[in-house]
Amino acid sequence: MSHGRPLASATVLSHPEQLDRLRLACPEAAETAVLAGDPCFDRILDGLPYRERYRRALGVTAGQRLIVVNSTWSPGALLGDAGEDEGGDLLPSLLPRLAAELPADEYRTAAVLHPNIWHGHGPGQVRSWLDRARRAGMLLVPPLEGWRQALIAADCVLGDHGSVTYYAAAIGIPVLLGAFPDGALDPDSPVAALGRVAPHLRPYEGLRAQLDRAVDTHEPDRYRALADQVSSSPGRSAALLRRAFYDLIGLPEPEDRPALLDRLPLPAYEPAERTAPVRVLTRLVGTGPPEIAVVRYADARDEPEDGGIGWDAHTAVHEDTRDADRLRIADVIVRYAAADDPRVGPPAAWTAEILAGHPGCGLAAYVTGPDHCTVRTRAGELVRLAAAPDRDGRADLCDPAAYASALHAWVGGGKSLEEATGAGITVVTGDVRHHVNVNVERLG
C-alpha cells in the first residue's frame, strides 16, 4: 500500500483461498486480485507423461530411486542459518551422509536449491559446500531450469517449506520434510498444512530407512486436498494471464493465436560419475552362469551395514580422484571417457598403462558409454562388458563400473574368465538383475 492505495494494478493469485487470506490481511488490495492459475504448475502437469524420459536423462538407472533434496531461501530452510536445533543448516552435513548411507546403484541424489541461494552466496560457494557430495555422484540441478523435470522424475523429495517441495506433494511424489519453521508460516496457508500432514526427518537416525519408509508407505491421495489448492484453473494459466496482460495495456487480445507455455525440454544426459573412492561389497550368488551381487558406497567413511559374513570388499577409485593416495591401494581403477578420446588414448592402451603404473591394482575399467566398458585384468586379458538387451532392445542399465567390480570379484575369487564368457554374467544390484555380455578381445 502507498498513501492508502494498492501499489499493484493487478495482484495475480492462483487460487481463491489466497484471495480469502488477502481480504483478511489487506482488504484494500483485494480489488486488484486476478485469479489466473499457476503457469509453473501447468508446465509440470504437462511434463508428467515424460517422467521416464526425464529419469533416463538424469542418469537414473533400473531399480534406482531418485532422491531430490530441496532447500528454499530462508533462515529456517534446509540450507539456512537457524542451526540444526531450529530446523535449518542441515544440508551441508546431510548430503555427504546420503552418499555414505545410500547404495550408489540403488539411489541417485539430486540437489535443487532456490535461486536466491545461488545468487546470495555465489555459485562458487554453493559448489564448495556441495563439493564432497558431488564427487560422490550427486547431481546439482541449475538454479533456473531443470528442477521441474527433476521433480517429475523423483521418487522422494527431501525438502522444507518451499514451493518446490509443495509442488512435489501436489503431483503425488512422496515428501519427507528435513526442516520446517512452523512459527514463520501463516497457519491457514496450504504450506503450513503440508507441514502438519507430511512426515518429518529425524536427522540423527538412519536416512535410508526413513526415505524408504516415506516411499513405501506413501498413499497416492495423501496430498489431494493440497494439490487442489495449487491452482483453481489447472492447464489454463497461459490464457488467463494473457487476457489479464492485454486488459492492463488496453489492447485487444489476439484471437487467431492460442496462449501457450513452453514445454519442458529433456535435460542434458548426466549420469553419475563418482570421483570419490567407492567401497564395493560383492557376494557370489551363483556359478552357472556367474551371478554376483554388488553393493557400492561412494564416500563411505565406515564399513557399510550391508557387509558381513559372505561379503567380500574392495575399493574402486576414479583415476581423477582428489584422494590421489587412494590410487595406490585401489583394487579397481576407473575412467569415464569416449573410446576415441585423444587425451587418454584407446581403452587397450589406457588399461595397460594403468596396470603398469599401479602394481597393486587388479583391474582397470574404461567406461565408454552408459551400458558398456572395457576392462583389463591383472593377467592381461582385455575384456568388453556390455549390458545384454531384452526383446525390445532395452537393457536394465546401471553404472558399467559395477560390471567391472563384479568381474573383478569373480576373477579375484579364483574363478576363470572362460566361465564368464558365453552366457555372460549377472550383476545383482538391489532387486534388479543386470545381464552382462562378456567378450574377451584378442590382442595382436
Coordinates of C-alpha atoms in Angstrom, one line a residue:
M1 CA 0.0 0.0 0.0
S2 CA 1.1 3.6 -0.7
H3 CA -0.9 6.6 0.7
G4 CA -3.8 4.3 1.3
R5 CA -3.9 2.8 -2.2
P6 CA -2.6 -0.6 -3.5
L7 CA 0.8 -0.3 -5.3
A8 CA 0.0 -3.0 -7.8
S9 CA -2.5 -2.7 -10.7
A10 CA -3.0 -6.4 -10.6
T11 CA -2.2 -9.0 -7.9
V12 CA -2.0 -12.4 -9.6
L13 CA -3.3 -15.3 -7.4
S14 CA -3.6 -19.0 -8.3
H15 CA -6.4 -20.0 -6.0
P16 CA -9.4 -18.4 -4.3
E17 CA -8.1 -19.4 -0.9
Q18 CA -5.3 -16.8 -1.4
L19 CA -7.9 -14.2 -2.1
D20 CA -9.7 -15.1 1.1
R21 CA -6.4 -14.6 3.1
L22 CA -5.7 -11.4 1.1
R23 CA -9.1 -9.9 2.1
L24 CA -8.3 -10.6 5.8
A25 CA -4.7 -9.3 5.7
C26 CA -5.2 -6.3 3.4
P27 CA -8.8 -5.8 2.2
E28 CA -7.8 -2.7 0.3
A29 CA -5.7 -4.8 -2.1
A30 CA -8.4 -7.4 -2.8
E31 CA -9.8 -5.3 -5.6
T32 CA -6.6 -5.8 -7.6
A33 CA -6.8 -9.6 -7.4
V34 CA -6.7 -11.6 -10.6
L35 CA -7.2 -15.4 -10.4
A36 CA -5.0 -16.7 -13.2
G37 CA -3.8 -20.2 -12.2
D38 CA -0.2 -21.2 -12.0
P39 CA 1.9 -21.4 -15.2
C40 CA 4.8 -23.2 -13.4
F41 CA 2.4 -25.9 -12.2
D42 CA 0.8 -26.1 -15.6
R43 CA 4.2 -26.9 -17.2
I44 CA 4.8 -29.6 -14.5
L45 CA 1.4 -31.2 -15.3
D46 CA 2.2 -31.1 -19.0
G47 CA 5.5 -32.9 -18.4
L48 CA 4.1 -35.7 -16.2
P49 CA 3.8 -38.2 -19.2
Y50 CA 7.5 -37.9 -19.8
R51 CA 8.6 -39.0 -16.4
E52 CA 10.6 -42.0 -17.6
R53 CA 12.4 -39.9 -20.2
Y54 CA 13.4 -37.3 -17.6
R55 CA 14.7 -40.1 -15.4
R56 CA 16.9 -41.5 -18.1
A57 CA 18.2 -38.1 -18.9
L58 CA 19.1 -37.5 -15.3
G59 CA 21.1 -40.8 -15.2
V60 CA 18.6 -42.7 -13.1
T61 CA 19.1 -46.4 -13.9
A62 CA 16.9 -49.5 -13.5
G63 CA 15.9 -50.1 -9.9
Q64 CA 17.3 -46.8 -8.6
R65 CA 15.3 -44.4 -6.5
L66 CA 15.8 -40.7 -7.3
I67 CA 16.0 -38.6 -4.1
V68 CA 15.7 -34.9 -4.8
V69 CA 16.9 -32.7 -1.9
N70 CA 15.4 -29.2 -2.0
S71 CA 16.0 -26.1 0.0
T72 CA 14.3 -22.8 -0.2
W73 CA 15.7 -19.4 0.8
S74 CA 15.1 -18.5 4.5
P75 CA 16.8 -19.0 7.9
G76 CA 14.6 -22.0 8.7
A77 CA 15.2 -23.8 5.4
L78 CA 17.1 -27.0 4.9
L79 CA 20.1 -24.8 3.9
G80 CA 19.6 -21.9 6.3
D81 CA 21.3 -20.2 9.2
A82 CA 19.0 -21.1 12.0
G83 CA 21.1 -24.1 13.2
E84 CA 20.1 -27.7 13.4
D85 CA 18.1 -27.3 16.6
E86 CA 15.8 -24.9 14.8
G87 CA 15.5 -27.0 11.7
G88 CA 17.9 -25.2 9.4
D89 CA 21.5 -25.6 8.1
L90 CA 21.3 -29.4 7.8
L91 CA 22.1 -29.6 4.1
P92 CA 25.9 -29.4 4.1
S93 CA 26.2 -32.4 6.5
L94 CA 23.1 -34.2 5.1
L95 CA 24.3 -34.6 1.6
P96 CA 27.6 -36.5 2.4
R97 CA 25.5 -38.7 4.7
L98 CA 23.2 -39.6 1.9
A99 CA 26.2 -40.6 -0.2
A100 CA 27.6 -42.7 2.5
E101 CA 24.4 -44.4 3.6
L102 CA 22.6 -45.0 0.2
P103 CA 24.0 -47.7 -2.1
A104 CA 25.1 -46.0 -5.3
D105 CA 23.4 -48.3 -7.7
E106 CA 20.1 -48.3 -5.8
Y107 CA 19.8 -44.5 -5.3
R108 CA 20.6 -41.3 -7.2
T109 CA 20.5 -37.9 -5.4
A110 CA 20.0 -34.5 -6.9
A111 CA 20.0 -31.1 -5.2
V112 CA 17.6 -28.3 -6.1
L113 CA 18.4 -25.1 -4.4
H114 CA 16.4 -21.8 -4.5
P115 CA 17.9 -19.3 -7.0
N116 CA 18.5 -16.8 -4.1
I117 CA 20.9 -19.3 -2.5
W118 CA 22.9 -19.3 -5.7
H119 CA 22.8 -15.5 -6.1
G120 CA 23.1 -14.7 -2.4
H121 CA 26.2 -16.8 -1.7
G122 CA 27.5 -17.1 -5.2
P123 CA 27.9 -20.2 -7.4
G124 CA 31.4 -20.8 -6.2
Q125 CA 30.3 -21.0 -2.5
V126 CA 27.4 -23.3 -3.4
R127 CA 29.6 -25.7 -5.3
S128 CA 32.2 -25.6 -2.5
W129 CA 29.6 -26.5 0.1
L130 CA 28.3 -29.4 -2.1
D131 CA 31.7 -30.5 -3.5
R132 CA 32.0 -33.6 -1.4
A133 CA 28.5 -34.8 -2.3
R134 CA 29.0 -34.0 -6.0
R135 CA 32.3 -36.1 -6.0
A136 CA 30.2 -38.9 -4.6
G137 CA 27.8 -38.7 -7.6
M138 CA 25.2 -36.2 -6.6
L139 CA 23.6 -34.1 -9.4
L140 CA 23.5 -30.4 -8.8
V141 CA 20.5 -29.0 -10.8
P142 CA 20.9 -25.5 -12.2
P143 CA 19.0 -22.7 -10.4
L144 CA 16.5 -21.8 -13.1
E145 CA 15.9 -24.7 -15.5
G146 CA 15.8 -28.4 -15.0
W147 CA 14.3 -28.5 -11.5
R148 CA 10.8 -29.2 -12.7
Q149 CA 12.0 -32.2 -14.7
A150 CA 13.9 -33.5 -11.6
L151 CA 10.7 -33.1 -9.6
I152 CA 8.7 -35.1 -12.0
A153 CA 11.4 -37.8 -12.1
A154 CA 11.8 -38.0 -8.3
D155 CA 10.8 -41.0 -6.1
C156 CA 11.0 -38.8 -3.0
V157 CA 11.7 -35.2 -2.2
L158 CA 13.6 -34.4 1.0
G159 CA 12.7 -30.7 1.4
D160 CA 11.3 -27.9 3.5
H161 CA 8.5 -25.3 3.3
G162 CA 9.5 -24.1 -0.1
S163 CA 7.3 -24.2 -3.2
V164 CA 9.3 -26.9 -4.8
T165 CA 8.5 -29.3 -2.0
Y166 CA 4.9 -28.3 -2.1
Y167 CA 4.7 -28.9 -5.9
A168 CA 6.2 -32.4 -5.3
A169 CA 3.4 -33.2 -2.9
A170 CA 0.8 -31.8 -5.3
I171 CA 1.8 -34.2 -8.1
G172 CA 1.8 -37.2 -5.7
I173 CA 5.6 -37.5 -5.0
P174 CA 6.4 -38.8 -1.5
V175 CA 7.8 -36.0 0.7
L176 CA 10.0 -36.0 3.7
L177 CA 10.5 -32.7 5.5
G178 CA 14.0 -32.1 6.6
A179 CA 13.3 -28.6 8.0
F180 CA 10.0 -26.8 8.6
P181 CA 9.8 -23.5 10.5
D182 CA 6.1 -23.8 11.7
G183 CA 6.2 -20.4 13.5
A184 CA 7.2 -18.5 10.4
L185 CA 4.2 -19.6 8.3
D186 CA 0.6 -18.5 8.1
P187 CA -1.2 -21.4 9.9
D188 CA -4.1 -21.1 7.5
S189 CA -1.8 -21.5 4.4
P190 CA -1.6 -24.7 2.4
V191 CA 2.1 -24.8 3.0
A192 CA 1.5 -24.9 6.8
A193 CA -1.0 -27.7 6.2
L194 CA 1.7 -29.7 4.4
G195 CA 3.9 -29.4 7.5
R196 CA 1.1 -30.9 9.5
V197 CA 0.5 -34.0 7.3
A198 CA 3.9 -34.8 5.8
P199 CA 6.4 -37.0 7.7
H200 CA 9.4 -35.2 9.2
L201 CA 13.0 -36.3 9.0
R202 CA 14.8 -37.4 12.2
P203 CA 18.3 -36.2 11.4
Y204 CA 20.1 -38.3 13.9
E205 CA 18.6 -41.6 12.7
G206 CA 19.5 -43.6 9.6
L207 CA 18.5 -41.8 6.4
R208 CA 17.9 -44.8 4.2
A209 CA 15.2 -46.4 6.4
Q210 CA 13.4 -43.0 6.6
L211 CA 13.5 -42.4 2.9
D212 CA 12.3 -45.9 2.1
R213 CA 9.5 -45.6 4.6
A214 CA 8.4 -42.3 3.1
V215 CA 8.2 -44.0 -0.4
D216 CA 6.8 -47.4 0.7
T217 CA 4.1 -46.1 2.9
H218 CA 3.1 -43.2 0.6
E219 CA -0.6 -43.1 -0.4
P220 CA -1.3 -41.5 -3.8
D221 CA -4.2 -39.4 -2.5
R222 CA -2.4 -38.3 0.7
Y223 CA -2.0 -34.7 -0.5
R224 CA -5.0 -34.5 -2.8
A225 CA -6.6 -31.6 -0.8
L226 CA -3.3 -29.7 -1.0
A227 CA -3.0 -30.4 -4.7
D228 CA -6.4 -28.8 -5.2
Q229 CA -5.2 -25.6 -3.7
V230 CA -2.2 -25.1 -6.0
S231 CA -4.4 -23.8 -8.9
S232 CA -8.1 -23.2 -9.4
S233 CA -7.5 -23.3 -13.1
P234 CA -5.1 -26.1 -13.9
G235 CA -4.0 -26.0 -17.6
R236 CA -5.5 -22.6 -18.2
S237 CA -3.0 -20.2 -16.8
A238 CA -1.5 -19.1 -20.1
A239 CA -4.9 -18.0 -21.4
L240 CA -5.9 -16.3 -18.2
L241 CA -2.6 -14.4 -17.8
R242 CA -2.5 -13.2 -21.4
R243 CA -6.1 -11.9 -21.0
A244 CA -5.0 -10.0 -17.9
F245 CA -2.0 -8.5 -19.5
Y246 CA -3.9 -7.2 -22.5
D247 CA -6.5 -5.8 -20.3
L248 CA -3.8 -3.9 -18.4
I249 CA -2.3 -2.3 -21.5
G250 CA -5.7 -1.7 -23.1
L251 CA -5.2 -3.7 -26.3
P252 CA -7.5 -6.3 -27.8
E253 CA -6.2 -9.9 -27.2
P254 CA -5.2 -11.8 -30.3
E255 CA -8.0 -14.1 -31.4
D256 CA -6.1 -16.2 -34.0
R257 CA -3.3 -17.5 -31.8
P258 CA -3.8 -19.5 -28.6
A259 CA -1.9 -18.6 -25.5
L260 CA 0.8 -21.3 -25.0
L261 CA 3.5 -22.1 -22.5
D262 CA 6.9 -23.5 -23.3
R263 CA 7.1 -27.3 -22.8
L264 CA 9.7 -28.7 -20.5
P265 CA 12.7 -29.9 -22.6
L266 CA 14.7 -33.0 -21.9
P267 CA 17.6 -32.2 -19.7
A268 CA 21.1 -32.9 -20.9
Y269 CA 22.1 -36.5 -20.2
E270 CA 24.1 -36.5 -16.9
P271 CA 24.9 -39.9 -15.5
A272 CA 26.6 -40.2 -12.1
E273 CA 30.4 -40.1 -12.3
R274 CA 31.9 -40.6 -8.9
T275 CA 35.4 -39.3 -8.3
A276 CA 35.3 -40.1 -4.6
P277 CA 36.7 -43.6 -3.7
V278 CA 33.9 -46.2 -3.8
R279 CA 33.7 -49.0 -1.3
V280 CA 32.4 -52.1 -3.1
L281 CA 30.9 -55.2 -1.4
T282 CA 30.4 -58.3 -3.5
R283 CA 29.0 -61.7 -2.9
L284 CA 28.8 -64.7 -5.2
V285 CA 25.2 -65.7 -5.7
G286 CA 25.5 -68.4 -8.3
T287 CA 28.1 -70.0 -10.6
G288 CA 26.1 -71.4 -13.5
P289 CA 26.1 -68.8 -15.1
P290 CA 28.1 -66.5 -12.8
E291 CA 25.8 -64.3 -10.7
I292 CA 27.4 -61.6 -8.4
A293 CA 25.7 -59.2 -6.0
V294 CA 27.3 -55.8 -5.9
V295 CA 26.7 -53.0 -3.4
R296 CA 28.7 -49.8 -3.9
Y297 CA 29.0 -46.9 -1.5
A298 CA 30.6 -43.6 -2.5
D299 CA 32.3 -41.7 0.2
A300 CA 31.9 -44.4 2.8
R301 CA 33.7 -43.4 5.9
D302 CA 32.9 -46.6 7.9
E303 CA 32.2 -50.2 7.0
P304 CA 28.7 -50.2 5.4
E305 CA 26.0 -52.1 7.3
D306 CA 25.5 -54.5 4.3
G307 CA 28.9 -56.0 4.9
G308 CA 29.2 -59.1 6.9
I309 CA 29.6 -62.9 6.5
G310 CA 29.7 -63.9 2.9
W311 CA 30.6 -60.5 1.5
D312 CA 34.0 -59.5 0.1
A313 CA 35.1 -55.9 -0.2
H314 CA 37.3 -54.0 -2.5
T315 CA 37.9 -50.3 -3.4
A316 CA 37.2 -48.8 -6.8
V317 CA 38.8 -45.4 -7.5
H318 CA 38.3 -42.9 -10.3
E319 CA 41.7 -42.0 -11.9
D320 CA 40.9 -38.3 -11.4
T321 CA 40.1 -38.7 -7.7
R322 CA 41.2 -35.9 -5.4
D323 CA 42.2 -38.6 -3.0
A324 CA 45.3 -39.5 -5.0
D325 CA 46.8 -41.6 -2.2
R326 CA 43.8 -44.0 -2.6
L327 CA 45.0 -44.9 -6.2
R328 CA 48.0 -46.7 -4.6
I329 CA 45.6 -49.1 -2.8
A330 CA 42.8 -49.3 -5.3
D331 CA 41.7 -52.7 -6.4
V332 CA 39.9 -51.3 -9.4
I333 CA 40.7 -48.0 -11.2
V334 CA 38.0 -46.4 -13.4
R335 CA 37.9 -43.8 -16.1
Y336 CA 34.8 -42.4 -17.9
A337 CA 35.6 -41.1 -21.4
A338 CA 34.8 -41.7 -25.1
A339 CA 36.6 -44.6 -26.7
D340 CA 38.3 -42.3 -29.1
D341 CA 39.3 -39.6 -26.6
P342 CA 42.7 -38.5 -27.9
R343 CA 43.7 -37.2 -24.4
V344 CA 43.5 -40.6 -22.9
G345 CA 44.2 -43.0 -25.7
P346 CA 42.2 -46.1 -26.7
P347 CA 40.9 -48.4 -24.0
A348 CA 43.5 -51.1 -24.7
A349 CA 46.4 -48.6 -24.2
W350 CA 44.9 -46.8 -21.2
T351 CA 44.1 -50.0 -19.3
A352 CA 47.6 -51.4 -19.9
E353 CA 49.1 -48.0 -18.7
I354 CA 47.1 -48.1 -15.5
L355 CA 48.0 -51.6 -14.6
A356 CA 51.7 -50.9 -15.3
G357 CA 51.7 -47.8 -13.2
H358 CA 49.7 -49.3 -10.3
P359 CA 51.0 -52.7 -9.4
G360 CA 48.5 -53.2 -6.6
C361 CA 45.5 -52.7 -8.9
G362 CA 43.8 -55.9 -10.0
L363 CA 41.6 -54.5 -12.8
A364 CA 41.4 -51.3 -14.9
A365 CA 38.0 -50.2 -16.3
Y366 CA 37.4 -47.7 -19.1
V367 CA 33.7 -46.8 -19.2
T368 CA 32.9 -45.6 -22.7
G369 CA 29.1 -45.5 -22.6
P370 CA 26.0 -45.9 -20.4
D371 CA 25.9 -49.7 -21.0
H372 CA 29.4 -50.9 -21.6
C373 CA 33.1 -50.7 -20.6
T374 CA 36.4 -52.2 -21.5
V375 CA 38.5 -53.8 -18.7
R376 CA 41.9 -55.4 -18.4
T377 CA 42.7 -58.0 -15.8
R378 CA 46.0 -58.3 -14.0
A379 CA 46.6 -61.5 -16.1
G380 CA 46.5 -59.3 -19.2
E381 CA 43.1 -60.2 -20.7
L382 CA 41.2 -57.3 -22.4
V383 CA 37.5 -57.8 -21.9
R384 CA 34.5 -55.9 -23.2
L385 CA 31.5 -55.9 -20.8
A386 CA 28.1 -54.8 -22.3
A387 CA 24.6 -54.8 -21.0
A388 CA 22.5 -57.5 -22.7
P389 CA 19.4 -56.0 -24.4
D390 CA 16.0 -57.6 -23.9
R391 CA 13.5 -58.4 -26.6
D392 CA 12.6 -54.8 -27.0
G393 CA 16.2 -53.8 -27.4
R394 CA 16.5 -52.1 -24.0
A395 CA 18.7 -53.1 -21.2
D396 CA 18.4 -52.7 -17.4
L397 CA 21.3 -50.3 -17.1
C398 CA 23.4 -49.5 -14.2
D399 CA 26.8 -47.8 -14.0
P400 CA 29.2 -50.1 -16.0
A401 CA 31.8 -49.6 -13.3
A402 CA 29.6 -52.0 -11.3
Y403 CA 30.0 -54.6 -14.1
A404 CA 33.8 -54.2 -13.7
S405 CA 33.6 -54.7 -9.9
A406 CA 31.6 -57.8 -10.4
L407 CA 34.1 -59.3 -12.9
H408 CA 36.9 -58.3 -10.5
A409 CA 35.2 -60.2 -7.7
W410 CA 34.6 -63.2 -10.0
V411 CA 38.2 -63.5 -11.2
G412 CA 39.7 -62.4 -7.8
G413 CA 37.7 -65.3 -6.2
G414 CA 39.7 -67.8 -8.2
K415 CA 37.1 -68.3 -11.0
S416 CA 38.2 -68.4 -14.6
L417 CA 37.4 -65.8 -17.2
E418 CA 36.3 -68.5 -19.6
E419 CA 33.5 -69.4 -17.2
A420 CA 32.1 -65.9 -17.6
T421 CA 32.1 -65.9 -21.3
G422 CA 29.4 -67.4 -23.4
A423 CA 26.3 -67.0 -21.1
G424 CA 27.9 -63.8 -19.6
I425 CA 27.4 -62.7 -16.0
T426 CA 24.5 -61.4 -14.0
V427 CA 25.2 -58.4 -11.8
V428 CA 22.6 -58.0 -9.0
T429 CA 22.1 -54.5 -7.6
G430 CA 19.3 -54.3 -5.0
D431 CA 16.3 -56.1 -6.5
V432 CA 17.5 -55.7 -10.1
R433 CA 19.4 -58.4 -12.1
H434 CA 21.6 -56.9 -14.9
H435 CA 22.6 -59.4 -17.6
V436 CA 26.0 -58.5 -19.0
N437 CA 27.7 -60.0 -22.0
V438 CA 31.4 -60.8 -21.6
N439 CA 33.7 -60.8 -24.6
V440 CA 37.4 -61.4 -24.5
E441 CA 39.2 -59.3 -27.1
R442 CA 42.1 -60.9 -28.8
L443 CA 45.3 -58.8 -28.8
G444 CA 47.9 -58.9 -31.5

